[in-house]
Amino acid sequence: MKKLINAVEDVVKESLAGFCSAHSDIVRLGEAAPFVLRRHLKRGKVALVSGGGSGHEPLHGGFVGEGMLDAAVPGQVFTSPTPDLIIAAIEAADTGGGVLLIVKNYEGDVMNFDMAREMSGKSVATVITDDDVAVETSTYSTGRRGVAGTLIVEKILGAAAEQGRSLAELKALGDRVNAATRSIGIALTSCTVPAAGKPTFELGDDEMEVGVGIHGEPGRRRVKLRPAKEIAAEMVGAITADLGARARGDVILLINGFGGTPLSELYLMYNDVRHGVEAAGGTVARSLVGNFVTSLDMAGCSATVSLLDEELRRLWDAPVHTAALRWGI
Amino acid sequence: MKKLINAVEDVVKESLAGFCSAHSDIVRLGEAAPFVLRRHLKRGKVALVSGGGSGHEPLHGGFVGEGMLDAAVPGQVFTSPTPDLIIAAIEAADTGGGVLLIVKNYEGDVMNFDMAREMSGKSVATVITDDDVAVETSTYSTGRRGVAGTLIVEKILGAAAEQGRSLAELKALGDRVNAATRSIGIALTSCTVPAAGKPTFELGDDEMEVGVGIHGEPGRRRVKLRPAKEIAAEMVGAITADLGARARGDVILLINGFGGTPLSELYLMYNDVRHGVEAAGGTVARSLVGNFVTSLDMAGCSATVSLLDEELRRLWDAPVHTAALRWGI
Amino acid sequence: MMIDRDIRKRLIVAVANRIIAGAEELTDLDRAIGDGDHGSNMRRGFEAVLAAADVLSDKSFGEYLTAVGMTLVMKVGGASGPLYGTLFLSLGKSLADDVSREQVADAFAAAIEAVKARGKSDVGHKTMLDVFHPVLGALRGGGDGLPERLKATARRAAEDTIPMKAIRGRASFLGERSVGHMDPGARSSELIVDAVADVMEGCA
Amino acid sequence: MMIDRDIRKRLIVAVANRIIAGAEELTDLDRAIGDGDHGSNMRRGFEAVLAAADVLSDKSFGEYLTAVGMTLVMKVGGASGPLYGTLFLSLGKSLADDVSREQVADAFAAAIEAVKARGKSDVGHKTMLDVFHPVLGALRGGGDGLPERLKATARRAAEDTIPMKAIRGRASFLGERSVGHMDPGARSSELIVDAVADVMEGCA
Ligand SMILES: Nc1ncnc2c1ncn2[C@@H]1O[C@H](COP(=O)(O)OP(=O)(O)O)[C@@H](O)[C@H]1O
Ligand SMILES: Nc1ncnc2c1ncn2[C@@H]1O[C@H](COP(=O)(O)OP(=O)(O)O)[C@@H](O)[C@H]1O
Ligand SMILES: [Mg+2]
Ligand SMILES: [Mg+2]
Ligand SMILES: [Mg+2]
Ligand SMILES: [Mg+2]
């Protein structure tokens, strides 16, 4: 394992310290526990708190700041944070307007955030994101994972919260954005969890995994590595099939790198995915390309399509000032 | 070689197309040739044009826009662009104020930009960046490479050009910023140039290269992989030894990833490097952490320290609106 | 049967050491169909329990179980933290220092229900529940050589998760590809049962 | 000696094919002490020259050399583009269709000076110049079997770059570590000389 680290057990703590000191104009380190807190909280606003295992940087800490999250709680790498940390973040972020938790649909995250909500005794609601079309939906199963689309939910909710909307309104809006958002990911390599010391899975030199999540876990199937155009076509196909006729409108297109893929390849994929989305009748009204919801050093990317209406477009365009996403301020 | 590409020879073209369409509010693709042109040129302003081999994304195209560059000319991967492309960019970007070329000190870049300047017949000056302390300086040799510090020169010149400064003033300012900027890089892996199909060099599982540039070339020496703190100490030592007493003031600290290293590790390195800089008497007044001047999928990072005075700090803080760097707008 | 301070301490030491020794294997199992952290998660939790062994063992059996559960909730993280935490928290609700086998079985049955509720899961979903459930059966059965039977039951139950298709947990995202691998949480449950049975044998 | 259309065309075909065939080797050499693109750069340039072979060969020898130089400048990129470009642009300045060996040697000497000026480099810096210079010496020497001697000189000169420490080019960034590897530009120069000598032999 080749990583720029000191000791395996200190990775999350030291990286968090670096993050908070590099962005001390926007965030500060929680006092009661190690979480990321927005430096200038807005009195009375509903507080948005997210979190989950580390290893997805800049998610979620990179999205704390004006117009987006109020706190982010990192767990160990790929391990949900524990309820005590989440409770500490809820308490620090709440300024009287209540708290909305934004949780990716992984059982660990859902259960730990649920326990925190139950124990906190505050006015807390939860939006669960589950945008990953690679997983078959079924009321019987765990359901879909929350992946890169989470950033779109967080951005739009952040803007809406800044407008002073109520907890119930935000919860409804978050559910609506999540329902309008679909993602699918592919990986060319796995990643190496520091504590494990070796890659989570091994892929042949000519293989890729289709339908991966963001934890370096294997995907739904392993296929031969194919040209970008064919990969893009499969991704667009999976997403548009799932969206159905709704895909024929304005959308945000997010091409998200998993951490080990150069930006040049992400733009190349954007080029092919965009053509696919437009061929399917969609209009790419807003774009985002980069490493936002990563899986440590995994090579690969995901495509996310999120349907836009006038309200959502305005909220997406609203000013945001975080470490990883910034415009209008 | 595992890459998200179609054909090796189309990588640069297709990635550029994706970039320009994803950021069509900021840039457009050159008409006479494939380069990145700022969408809204400012009449009479000195035009800033940079470029070099591809593979360093977001450099330079990601820095085209208000408050930074007016055009960026990408060559093939790690190969300087040819004079015809550079001339086309000069002609498109010039709005009457003359053109300042910002060129990293590599013989290929220097010679191609020189030929373009000679052939263009316009009022053109050149700032050459050579911030890499890993290379010994000597009037006898090629001298130092231009690496991540180039982004600081481009940002500050961009802000100054926006103020309406003259070509001669900008040339002098660029030389001054470059002289105040030092970088050093280390690599945990090499990278794979698409056309070559295999990594430029091989490293053992417990080895790293110290003093690498940004072309996946080997560094000055190969050593055993060490903890982040020790790597940081060596980096800070090399930079501060070179800066001498000048290091005891306000600085910008840039921790730049080479493309294959997760953001979490960059923040961890930032933490250790920042402590080192401060222990050496410097004050980290501004920080930047991320993948800005990359080497395809190389794992590793560089540290850049740039001395600040009141004028430079104001120029650094001035609004910028590019694909990869944005604040204040 | 009286669960005195000595047994309480021995239980912690035995279970924690078993988990710590098995951490790497648990992580390997989780790498195959999960995200490669079950061993580190469980080790982190049980190292904390072990470090507090003396303080914990001073408590009554019920408070002791509650405190172990709370420590696991606060230290393990991931899916296994709330689930094992819930298990021990639930056990702590009803067990006194002096307990019969029936009382333990009833408490365990209630704890299994609590885990199901927390995890929205059930037997057959390829999780730790697939070990708990048969172990509860063996416990209810009682009789001579119970510790040995508990161990054998747990071992077989963990193995029986290999051919299952996961319905809950990260492995469920793999669909058919989850078939053919042992569930890491089933294996950690087996380790716990095994260590507890060892202590039971030592007391017999 | 008369450099007619046929020879002009044969020169292009021979040189271009030699470079294209050697591209992978050139890239391998560049991977060791450079950035692994010299072969792709040279191939791109000479493929363009080859594609225009007929049009180029219609021109006078001087214009032909200038056009080859310009094509290389505009297609190769990197350090080798301006340098090989400068070489051919300079040769094109003084050579007519009917040239003597002395005239070619003088033009080559001037072209070498132009390359030095462009590259701020000199003999001994571990570059293409370390092949050009001894080849110029052999050319000046003249005599029987000149083509064979040019080839042998170029081959030896390229090999002689192996123990050199690079002063110019990317390899200079490696310092002492550049020792022990052949300079890729020296090798591409050898290939060019070799191909030209082949054509000379065919004309003798
Ligand atoms: N909903 C659930 N119900 C019961 N057990 C579960 C559930 N989800 C996961 N598990 C158990 O947790 C184990 C995984 O734990 P761990 O790896 O520590 O957490 P995570 O999956 O969050 O990384 C699985 O092997 C399984 O036995
Ligand atoms: N300043 C120079 N003078 C002469 N030759 C040079 C100089 N710099 C580089 N070269 C030659 O160019 C070759 C490298 O070419 P190439 O790999 O195509 O360009 P780049 O170094 O830009 O990647 C070197 O092997 C060397 O022979
Ligand atoms: Mg986990
Ligand atoms: Mg090159
Ligand atoms: Mg796990
Ligand atoms: Mg090269």
PDB file of C-alpha atoms and ligand atoms in Angstrom, chain D residues 30 35 37-38 170, ligand 6:
ATOM      1  CA  ASP D  30      12.559   8.503 -23.688  1.00  0.00           C
ATOM      2  CA  ASP D  35       8.796  11.665 -20.621  1.00  0.00           C
ATOM      3  CA  ASP D  37       6.945  10.611 -26.088  1.00  0.00           C
ATOM      4  CA  HIS D  38       9.910  11.011 -28.441  1.00  0.00           C
ATOM      5  CA  ARG D 170      14.529  16.735 -20.002  1.00  0.00           C
TER       6      ARG D 170
HETATM    7 MG    MG E   6      10.053  13.403 -24.655  1.00  0.00          MG
END
